Amino acid sequence: MELLKKLCSIHAPSGNEEAMTDFILDYVKTNQKGWEVTPEIFYGDDFQNCIVLIFGKPRTAVFAHIDSIGFTVRYDNEVVKIGSPKTSNGYILKGFINNEKFEYPLGVEKNEKLILKAPLQIERGIDLTFKENWRESENFVQCCYMDNRLGVWNALRLCETIKDGAIVFSCWEEHGGGSVPFIAKFLYDGYKIRQTLISDITWVTEGVKPGKGVVVSLRDTGIPRKKFIDKIIRLAKESGIDFQLEVESSGGSDGTELQKQPYPIDWCFIGAPEDFVHSPDEKVHKADIKSMLGLYSFLLEKL
């Protein structure tokens, strides 16, 4: 879990993912010599803060977004949300000015106005994220940004054994997206990839329980093509790996954005469920993490 712990500590809110991009690039270049297949790496100005890894002759792409929710400093230390973070008096937020880290508590006023309780005026436009507080027990890991650092962890671990496939580290997902369209074009025009799996984290609900397996989502705000979902479920049953089925009316992902693109690309959201969503205390069962990685490995081989 040391890799996941490190990922959860990296400051990379939507639009400012450079620290996570740099970490992933360094991780890939350092570790790829031990992988079964050495990938071709695409990044830089044409990909903004995103990274695409191509292994062998890819048939399926895995998308994992590297950005997080957070806040932006407005005027007089008021802050506005990046994405949809939970807010509560006393949450500790961190940010950087000239590479120097600062930490101050969040205040929620009676009119729901959000204030950074700092003794000085923080420069407008500075972005903030939750301060990490890693907790681990026999069965659970808990920290801010399991969504989606666990999805990134899953994608990086897949790199160890994948022979044919694409791994996409995307951006802006928590605040409306924006990177999926040009990546979809790149994958379809260059490799005719028509199958995608969304390595992201979902919710513990009345129908989805911790410790019962990775979740295959049948729908959220987006509705994937049933023929493809049926294929995923058939393979999941064949794998023997514990999994659960989810039906939600809200929430979205890179898959929702993929569905809006002018390419015949199927998608399926598959991820571990977490408690305390979009808070500093996101909590995931270790058994669900294990089944997530196991199912992805199986699907990439079979699809």
mmCIF file of C-alpha atoms in Angstrom:
data_model
loop_
_atom_site.group_PDB
_atom_site.id
_atom_site.type_symbol
_atom_site.label_atom_id
_atom_site.label_comp_id
_atom_site.label_asym_id
_atom_site.label_seq_id
_atom_site.Cartn_x
_atom_site.Cartn_y
_atom_site.Cartn_z
ATOM 1 C CA MET A 1 0.000 0.000 0.000
ATOM 2 C CA GLU A 2 3.004 2.341 0.020
ATOM 3 C CA LEU A 3 2.429 3.325 -3.598
ATOM 4 C CA LEU A 4 -1.230 4.142 -2.894
ATOM 5 C CA LYS A 5 -0.252 6.120 0.210
ATOM 6 C CA LYS A 6 2.167 8.210 -1.852
ATOM 7 C CA LEU A 7 -0.395 8.810 -4.600
ATOM 8 C CA CYS A 8 -2.941 10.062 -2.062
ATOM 9 C CA SER A 9 -0.492 12.700 -0.819
ATOM 10 C CA ILE A 10 0.207 14.339 -4.184
ATOM 11 C CA HIS A 11 -1.343 17.753 -4.783
ATOM 12 C CA ALA A 12 -3.092 17.550 -8.156
ATOM 13 C CA PRO A 13 -6.530 19.203 -8.288
ATOM 14 C CA SER A 14 -8.326 19.484 -11.634
ATOM 15 C CA GLY A 15 -6.376 21.743 -13.971
ATOM 16 C CA ASN A 16 -3.154 21.518 -11.957
ATOM 17 C CA GLU A 17 -2.193 17.864 -12.381
ATOM 18 C CA GLU A 18 1.496 18.454 -13.186
ATOM 19 C CA ALA A 19 2.808 16.938 -9.944
ATOM 20 C CA MET A 20 0.872 13.732 -10.580
ATOM 21 C CA THR A 21 1.903 13.687 -14.245
ATOM 22 C CA ASP A 22 5.551 13.993 -13.248
ATOM 23 C CA PHE A 23 5.211 11.275 -10.607
ATOM 24 C CA ILE A 24 3.611 8.824 -13.024
ATOM 25 C CA LEU A 25 6.182 9.492 -15.758
ATOM 26 C CA ASP A 26 9.015 8.925 -13.292
ATOM 27 C CA TYR A 27 7.326 5.764 -11.958
ATOM 28 C CA VAL A 28 6.875 4.355 -15.467
ATOM 29 C CA LYS A 29 10.423 5.105 -16.564
ATOM 30 C CA THR A 30 11.840 3.651 -13.344
ATOM 31 C CA ASN A 31 9.765 0.470 -13.235
ATOM 32 C CA GLN A 32 9.065 -0.462 -16.867
ATOM 33 C CA LYS A 33 12.213 -2.583 -17.111
ATOM 34 C CA GLY A 34 10.483 -5.129 -14.863
ATOM 35 C CA TRP A 35 7.227 -5.236 -16.855
ATOM 36 C CA GLU A 36 6.350 -7.958 -19.330
ATOM 37 C CA VAL A 37 6.050 -5.430 -22.173
ATOM 38 C CA THR A 38 7.759 -2.046 -22.424
ATOM 39 C CA PRO A 39 5.138 0.544 -23.401
ATOM 40 C CA GLU A 40 5.325 3.399 -25.841
ATOM 41 C CA ILE A 41 4.783 6.577 -23.813
ATOM 42 C CA PHE A 42 2.822 9.567 -25.114
ATOM 43 C CA TYR A 43 2.808 12.834 -23.179
ATOM 44 C CA GLY A 44 3.760 16.489 -23.528
ATOM 45 C CA ASP A 45 2.113 19.502 -25.162
ATOM 46 C CA ASP A 46 -0.120 17.423 -27.454
ATOM 47 C CA PHE A 47 -1.504 15.634 -24.382
ATOM 48 C CA GLN A 48 -1.478 18.545 -21.904
ATOM 49 C CA ASN A 49 -1.215 16.907 -18.440
ATOM 50 C CA CYS A 50 -2.372 13.474 -19.641
ATOM 51 C CA ILE A 51 -0.309 10.351 -20.338
ATOM 52 C CA VAL A 52 -1.078 7.454 -22.666
ATOM 53 C CA LEU A 53 0.813 4.144 -22.495
ATOM 54 C CA ILE A 54 0.534 1.743 -25.433
ATOM 55 C CA PHE A 55 1.412 -1.909 -24.839
ATOM 56 C CA GLY A 56 1.773 -4.308 -27.780
ATOM 57 C CA LYS A 57 -1.286 -4.309 -30.054
ATOM 58 C CA PRO A 58 -4.022 -2.765 -27.896
ATOM 59 C CA ARG A 59 -7.651 -3.843 -28.137
ATOM 60 C CA THR A 60 -8.863 -2.245 -24.900
ATOM 61 C CA ALA A 61 -8.005 0.990 -23.089
ATOM 62 C CA VAL A 62 -8.163 1.609 -19.343
ATOM 63 C CA PHE A 63 -8.915 5.190 -18.275
ATOM 64 C CA ALA A 64 -7.858 6.453 -14.836
ATOM 65 C CA HIS A 65 -8.205 10.154 -14.060
ATOM 66 C CA ILE A 66 -5.336 11.679 -12.112
ATOM 67 C CA ASP A 67 -6.991 14.888 -10.890
ATOM 68 C CA SER A 68 -8.784 15.417 -7.593
ATOM 69 C CA ILE A 69 -11.439 17.657 -6.138
ATOM 70 C CA GLY A 70 -10.273 20.715 -4.222
ATOM 71 C CA PHE A 71 -10.750 24.456 -3.830
ATOM 72 C CA THR A 72 -9.582 27.726 -5.387
ATOM 73 C CA VAL A 73 -8.842 30.877 -3.394
ATOM 74 C CA ARG A 74 -11.107 33.730 -4.493
ATOM 75 C CA TYR A 75 -11.016 37.135 -2.725
ATOM 76 C CA ASP A 76 -10.314 37.884 0.953
ATOM 77 C CA ASN A 77 -9.553 34.196 1.577
ATOM 78 C CA GLU A 78 -12.937 33.038 0.358
ATOM 79 C CA VAL A 79 -12.601 29.711 -1.468
ATOM 80 C CA VAL A 80 -14.727 28.113 -4.171
ATOM 81 C CA LYS A 81 -15.027 24.432 -4.956
ATOM 82 C CA ILE A 82 -13.189 22.431 -7.603
ATOM 83 C CA GLY A 83 -15.608 19.621 -8.352
ATOM 84 C CA SER A 84 -17.831 18.637 -5.450
ATOM 85 C CA PRO A 85 -15.798 18.265 -2.240
ATOM 86 C CA LYS A 86 -17.512 17.833 1.092
ATOM 87 C CA THR A 87 -17.063 20.824 3.411
ATOM 88 C CA SER A 88 -16.913 21.062 7.185
ATOM 89 C CA ASN A 89 -15.432 23.453 9.713
ATOM 90 C CA GLY A 90 -11.905 22.405 10.574
ATOM 91 C CA TYR A 91 -10.990 20.390 7.490
ATOM 92 C CA ILE A 92 -7.298 21.115 6.916
ATOM 93 C CA LEU A 93 -6.461 22.345 3.430
ATOM 94 C CA LYS A 94 -3.012 22.583 1.910
ATOM 95 C CA GLY A 95 -1.613 24.656 -0.919
ATOM 96 C CA PHE A 96 1.666 25.926 -2.322
ATOM 97 C CA ILE A 97 3.114 29.386 -2.892
ATOM 98 C CA ASN A 98 6.518 29.431 -4.647
ATOM 99 C CA ASN A 99 6.824 25.715 -3.883
ATOM 100 C CA GLU A 100 6.390 26.376 -0.156
ATOM 101 C CA LYS A 101 3.545 24.388 1.393
ATOM 102 C CA PHE A 102 1.035 25.981 3.736
ATOM 103 C CA GLU A 103 -1.845 24.447 5.711
ATOM 104 C CA TYR A 104 -4.902 26.188 7.180
ATOM 105 C CA PRO A 105 -8.366 25.058 8.327
ATOM 106 C CA LEU A 106 -11.519 25.537 6.307
ATOM 107 C CA GLY A 107 -14.369 27.561 7.756
ATOM 108 C CA VAL A 108 -18.009 27.232 6.719
ATOM 109 C CA GLU A 109 -20.017 30.352 7.546
ATOM 110 C CA LYS A 110 -23.750 30.458 8.253
ATOM 111 C CA ASN A 111 -24.486 31.576 4.703
ATOM 112 C CA GLU A 112 -22.445 28.543 3.449
ATOM 113 C CA LYS A 113 -19.633 30.840 2.349
ATOM 114 C CA LEU A 114 -16.311 28.993 2.511
ATOM 115 C CA ILE A 115 -13.326 30.743 4.083
ATOM 116 C CA LEU A 116 -9.695 29.684 4.464
ATOM 117 C CA LYS A 117 -8.845 30.551 8.065
ATOM 118 C CA ALA A 118 -5.402 31.957 7.386
ATOM 119 C CA PRO A 119 -3.733 34.871 9.277
ATOM 120 C CA LEU A 120 -2.665 36.444 5.983
ATOM 121 C CA GLN A 121 -4.240 37.084 2.622
ATOM 122 C CA ILE A 122 -3.646 34.130 0.289
ATOM 123 C CA GLU A 123 -3.087 35.046 -3.335
ATOM 124 C CA ARG A 124 -6.208 34.680 -5.467
ATOM 125 C CA GLY A 125 -6.134 31.679 -7.811
ATOM 126 C CA ILE A 126 -4.078 29.441 -5.496
ATOM 127 C CA ASP A 127 -5.567 25.947 -5.466
ATOM 128 C CA LEU A 128 -6.046 23.876 -2.340
ATOM 129 C CA THR A 129 -6.534 20.203 -1.546
ATOM 130 C CA PHE A 130 -7.305 18.225 1.595
ATOM 131 C CA LYS A 131 -4.323 17.474 3.802
ATOM 132 C CA GLU A 132 -3.679 13.749 3.694
ATOM 133 C CA ASN A 133 -4.174 11.604 6.799
ATOM 134 C CA TRP A 134 -3.377 7.996 5.913
ATOM 135 C CA ARG A 135 -5.012 5.303 8.066
ATOM 136 C CA GLU A 136 -4.681 1.569 7.536
ATOM 137 C CA SER A 137 -6.119 -1.397 9.393
ATOM 138 C CA GLU A 138 -6.312 -5.114 8.695
ATOM 139 C CA ASN A 139 -9.269 -4.678 6.332
ATOM 140 C CA PHE A 140 -9.408 -1.016 5.311
ATOM 141 C CA VAL A 141 -7.359 1.872 3.959
ATOM 142 C CA GLN A 142 -8.569 5.421 4.527
ATOM 143 C CA CYS A 143 -7.369 8.799 3.277
ATOM 144 C CA CYS A 144 -8.409 11.685 1.091
ATOM 145 C CA TYR A 145 -8.375 11.076 -2.658
ATOM 146 C CA MET A 146 -8.909 7.340 -2.845
ATOM 147 C CA ASP A 147 -11.022 8.731 -5.685
ATOM 148 C CA ASN A 148 -9.158 8.443 -7.883
ATOM 149 C CA ARG A 149 -5.670 7.627 -6.672
ATOM 150 C CA LEU A 150 -6.834 4.059 -6.177
ATOM 151 C CA GLY A 151 -7.899 3.983 -9.833
ATOM 152 C CA VAL A 152 -4.427 5.245 -10.758
ATOM 153 C CA TRP A 153 -2.825 2.647 -8.477
ATOM 154 C CA ASN A 154 -4.855 -0.045 -10.235
ATOM 155 C CA ALA A 155 -3.727 1.198 -13.658
ATOM 156 C CA LEU A 156 -0.062 1.309 -12.623
ATOM 157 C CA ARG A 157 -0.225 -2.214 -11.209
ATOM 158 C CA LEU A 158 -1.827 -3.445 -14.455
ATOM 159 C CA CYS A 159 1.244 -2.173 -16.293
ATOM 160 C CA GLU A 160 3.301 -4.951 -14.713
ATOM 161 C CA THR A 161 1.578 -7.746 -16.646
ATOM 162 C CA ILE A 162 -0.332 -6.216 -19.552
ATOM 163 C CA LYS A 163 0.744 -7.478 -22.985
ATOM 164 C CA ASP A 164 -1.720 -5.752 -25.303
ATOM 165 C CA GLY A 165 -3.649 -2.692 -24.200
ATOM 166 C CA ALA A 166 -3.632 1.030 -23.545
ATOM 167 C CA ILE A 167 -3.472 2.790 -20.196
ATOM 168 C CA VAL A 168 -4.762 6.375 -20.144
ATOM 169 C CA PHE A 169 -4.112 8.810 -17.314
ATOM 170 C CA SER A 170 -6.679 11.557 -17.926
ATOM 171 C CA CYS A 171 -7.356 14.970 -16.397
ATOM 172 C CA TRP A 172 -10.166 17.344 -15.335
ATOM 173 C CA GLU A 173 -12.631 14.527 -14.644
ATOM 174 C CA GLU A 174 -13.711 15.951 -11.284
ATOM 175 C CA HIS A 175 -14.607 19.341 -12.762
ATOM 176 C CA GLY A 176 -16.407 18.584 -15.997
ATOM 177 C CA GLY A 177 -13.816 16.729 -18.043
ATOM 178 C CA GLY A 178 -12.125 17.956 -21.177
ATOM 179 C CA SER A 179 -9.265 15.572 -21.898
ATOM 180 C CA VAL A 180 -11.334 12.589 -23.057
ATOM 181 C CA PRO A 181 -12.265 13.966 -26.525
ATOM 182 C CA PHE A 182 -8.723 14.327 -27.845
ATOM 183 C CA ILE A 183 -7.603 11.075 -26.229
ATOM 184 C CA ALA A 184 -10.572 9.197 -27.727
ATOM 185 C CA LYS A 185 -9.597 10.535 -31.152
ATOM 186 C CA PHE A 186 -5.968 9.506 -30.599
ATOM 187 C CA LEU A 187 -6.929 5.961 -29.576
ATOM 188 C CA TYR A 188 -9.503 5.409 -32.298
ATOM 189 C CA ASP A 189 -7.609 7.007 -35.197
ATOM 190 C CA GLY A 190 -4.284 5.466 -34.236
ATOM 191 C CA TYR A 191 -5.263 2.050 -32.896
ATOM 192 C CA LYS A 192 -8.973 1.524 -33.661
ATOM 193 C CA ILE A 193 -9.626 0.942 -29.962
ATOM 194 C CA ARG A 194 -13.358 0.442 -29.394
ATOM 195 C CA GLN A 195 -13.415 -0.972 -25.851
ATOM 196 C CA THR A 196 -12.675 0.966 -22.662
ATOM 197 C CA LEU A 197 -12.755 0.261 -18.946
ATOM 198 C CA ILE A 198 -13.014 3.137 -16.482
ATOM 199 C CA SER A 199 -10.700 2.598 -13.502
ATOM 200 C CA ASP A 200 -12.425 4.844 -10.990
ATOM 201 C CA ILE A 201 -13.994 4.640 -7.537
ATOM 202 C CA THR A 202 -17.711 4.409 -6.782
ATOM 203 C CA TRP A 203 -19.884 4.651 -3.667
ATOM 204 C CA VAL A 204 -20.958 2.392 -0.852
ATOM 205 C CA THR A 205 -24.783 2.505 -0.960
ATOM 206 C CA GLU A 206 -27.790 0.480 0.194
ATOM 207 C CA GLY A 207 -27.072 -1.892 -2.701
ATOM 208 C CA VAL A 208 -23.269 -1.895 -2.724
ATOM 209 C CA LYS A 209 -21.380 -3.037 0.368
ATOM 210 C CA PRO A 210 -17.697 -2.891 1.383
ATOM 211 C CA GLY A 211 -15.836 -6.183 1.245
ATOM 212 C CA LYS A 212 -18.219 -7.786 -1.247
ATOM 213 C CA GLY A 213 -16.105 -7.219 -4.355
ATOM 214 C CA VAL A 214 -15.367 -4.714 -7.072
ATOM 215 C CA VAL A 215 -18.367 -2.925 -8.604
ATOM 216 C CA VAL A 216 -19.439 -3.221 -12.240
ATOM 217 C CA SER A 217 -21.686 -0.245 -12.925
ATOM 218 C CA LEU A 218 -24.726 -0.844 -15.099
ATOM 219 C CA ARG A 219 -25.413 2.893 -15.306
ATOM 220 C CA ASP A 220 -25.068 6.272 -13.603
ATOM 221 C CA THR A 221 -25.861 9.541 -15.396
ATOM 222 C CA GLY A 222 -24.510 7.768 -18.461
ATOM 223 C CA ILE A 223 -25.942 4.550 -19.853
ATOM 224 C CA PRO A 224 -23.339 2.321 -21.526
ATOM 225 C CA ARG A 225 -24.294 -0.049 -24.318
ATOM 226 C CA LYS A 226 -25.973 -3.117 -22.816
ATOM 227 C CA LYS A 227 -24.332 -5.561 -25.222
ATOM 228 C CA PHE A 228 -20.897 -4.527 -23.974
ATOM 229 C CA ILE A 229 -21.946 -4.564 -20.311
ATOM 230 C CA ASP A 230 -23.425 -8.039 -20.729
ATOM 231 C CA LYS A 231 -20.090 -9.194 -22.118
ATOM 232 C CA ILE A 232 -18.258 -7.725 -19.109
ATOM 233 C CA ILE A 233 -20.640 -9.454 -16.676
ATOM 234 C CA ARG A 234 -20.267 -12.791 -18.461
ATOM 235 C CA LEU A 235 -16.472 -12.543 -18.232
ATOM 236 C CA ALA A 236 -16.629 -11.379 -14.600
ATOM 237 C CA LYS A 237 -18.640 -14.495 -13.722
ATOM 238 C CA GLU A 238 -16.166 -16.633 -15.646
ATOM 239 C CA SER A 239 -13.266 -15.116 -13.676
ATOM 240 C CA GLY A 240 -14.558 -16.321 -10.314
ATOM 241 C CA ILE A 241 -13.623 -12.951 -8.786
ATOM 242 C CA ASP A 242 -16.068 -11.338 -6.355
ATOM 243 C CA PHE A 243 -18.012 -8.465 -7.910
ATOM 244 C CA GLN A 244 -21.186 -6.446 -7.361
ATOM 245 C CA LEU A 245 -23.573 -4.725 -9.756
ATOM 246 C CA GLU A 246 -24.494 -1.081 -9.389
ATOM 247 C CA VAL A 247 -27.375 1.016 -10.706
ATOM 248 C CA GLU A 248 -27.272 4.759 -9.966
ATOM 249 C CA SER A 249 -29.070 7.818 -11.315
ATOM 250 C CA SER A 250 -26.297 10.290 -10.517
ATOM 251 C CA GLY A 251 -22.540 10.470 -10.797
ATOM 252 C CA GLY A 252 -20.392 10.341 -13.888
ATOM 253 C CA SER A 253 -16.922 9.519 -15.113
ATOM 254 C CA ASP A 254 -14.646 9.531 -18.136
ATOM 255 C CA GLY A 255 -17.050 6.921 -19.493
ATOM 256 C CA THR A 256 -19.893 9.431 -19.549
ATOM 257 C CA GLU A 257 -17.705 11.773 -21.572
ATOM 258 C CA LEU A 258 -16.558 8.984 -23.897
ATOM 259 C CA GLN A 259 -20.173 8.253 -24.763
ATOM 260 C CA LYS A 260 -20.580 11.816 -26.094
ATOM 261 C CA GLN A 261 -17.717 11.528 -28.577
ATOM 262 C CA PRO A 262 -18.172 10.803 -32.312
ATOM 263 C CA TYR A 263 -16.493 7.393 -32.103
ATOM 264 C CA PRO A 264 -18.026 3.902 -31.670
ATOM 265 C CA ILE A 265 -16.250 3.289 -28.358
ATOM 266 C CA ASP A 266 -17.881 1.132 -25.675
ATOM 267 C CA TRP A 267 -17.200 1.755 -21.996
ATOM 268 C CA CYS A 268 -17.794 0.185 -18.611
ATOM 269 C CA PHE A 269 -17.106 1.700 -15.190
ATOM 270 C CA ILE A 270 -15.478 -0.847 -12.868
ATOM 271 C CA GLY A 271 -14.194 0.196 -9.461
ATOM 272 C CA ALA A 272 -14.029 -0.456 -5.744
ATOM 273 C CA PRO A 273 -16.728 1.163 -3.571
ATOM 274 C CA GLU A 274 -15.784 3.742 -0.949
ATOM 275 C CA ASP A 275 -17.398 5.297 2.109
ATOM 276 C CA PHE A 276 -17.230 9.024 2.982
ATOM 277 C CA VAL A 277 -17.092 10.100 -0.656
ATOM 278 C CA HIS A 278 -15.254 13.334 -1.594
ATOM 279 C CA SER A 279 -14.127 13.949 1.987
ATOM 280 C CA PRO A 280 -10.726 13.714 3.725
ATOM 281 C CA ASP A 281 -11.824 10.309 5.048
ATOM 282 C CA GLU A 282 -12.527 8.177 1.965
ATOM 283 C CA LYS A 283 -12.456 4.531 3.057
ATOM 284 C CA VAL A 284 -12.057 1.369 0.953
ATOM 285 C CA HIS A 285 -12.010 -2.322 1.884
ATOM 286 C CA LYS A 286 -8.781 -4.123 0.929
ATOM 287 C CA ALA A 287 -10.703 -7.105 -0.441
ATOM 288 C CA ASP A 288 -12.391 -4.795 -2.959
ATOM 289 C CA ILE A 289 -9.011 -3.412 -4.020
ATOM 290 C CA LYS A 290 -7.745 -6.949 -4.604
ATOM 291 C CA SER A 291 -10.792 -7.922 -6.649
ATOM 292 C CA MET A 292 -10.555 -4.702 -8.682
ATOM 293 C CA LEU A 293 -7.005 -5.425 -9.802
ATOM 294 C CA GLY A 294 -7.811 -9.089 -10.387
ATOM 295 C CA LEU A 295 -10.857 -8.392 -12.556
ATOM 296 C CA TYR A 296 -9.068 -5.781 -14.640
ATOM 297 C CA SER A 297 -6.181 -8.168 -15.284
ATOM 298 C CA PHE A 298 -8.619 -10.884 -16.374
ATOM 299 C CA LEU A 299 -10.651 -8.587 -18.612
ATOM 300 C CA LEU A 300 -7.626 -7.117 -20.381
ATOM 301 C CA GLU A 301 -6.542 -10.622 -21.310
ATOM 302 C CA LYS A 302 -9.997 -11.802 -22.437
ATOM 303 C CA LEU A 303 -11.551 -8.786 -24.144
#
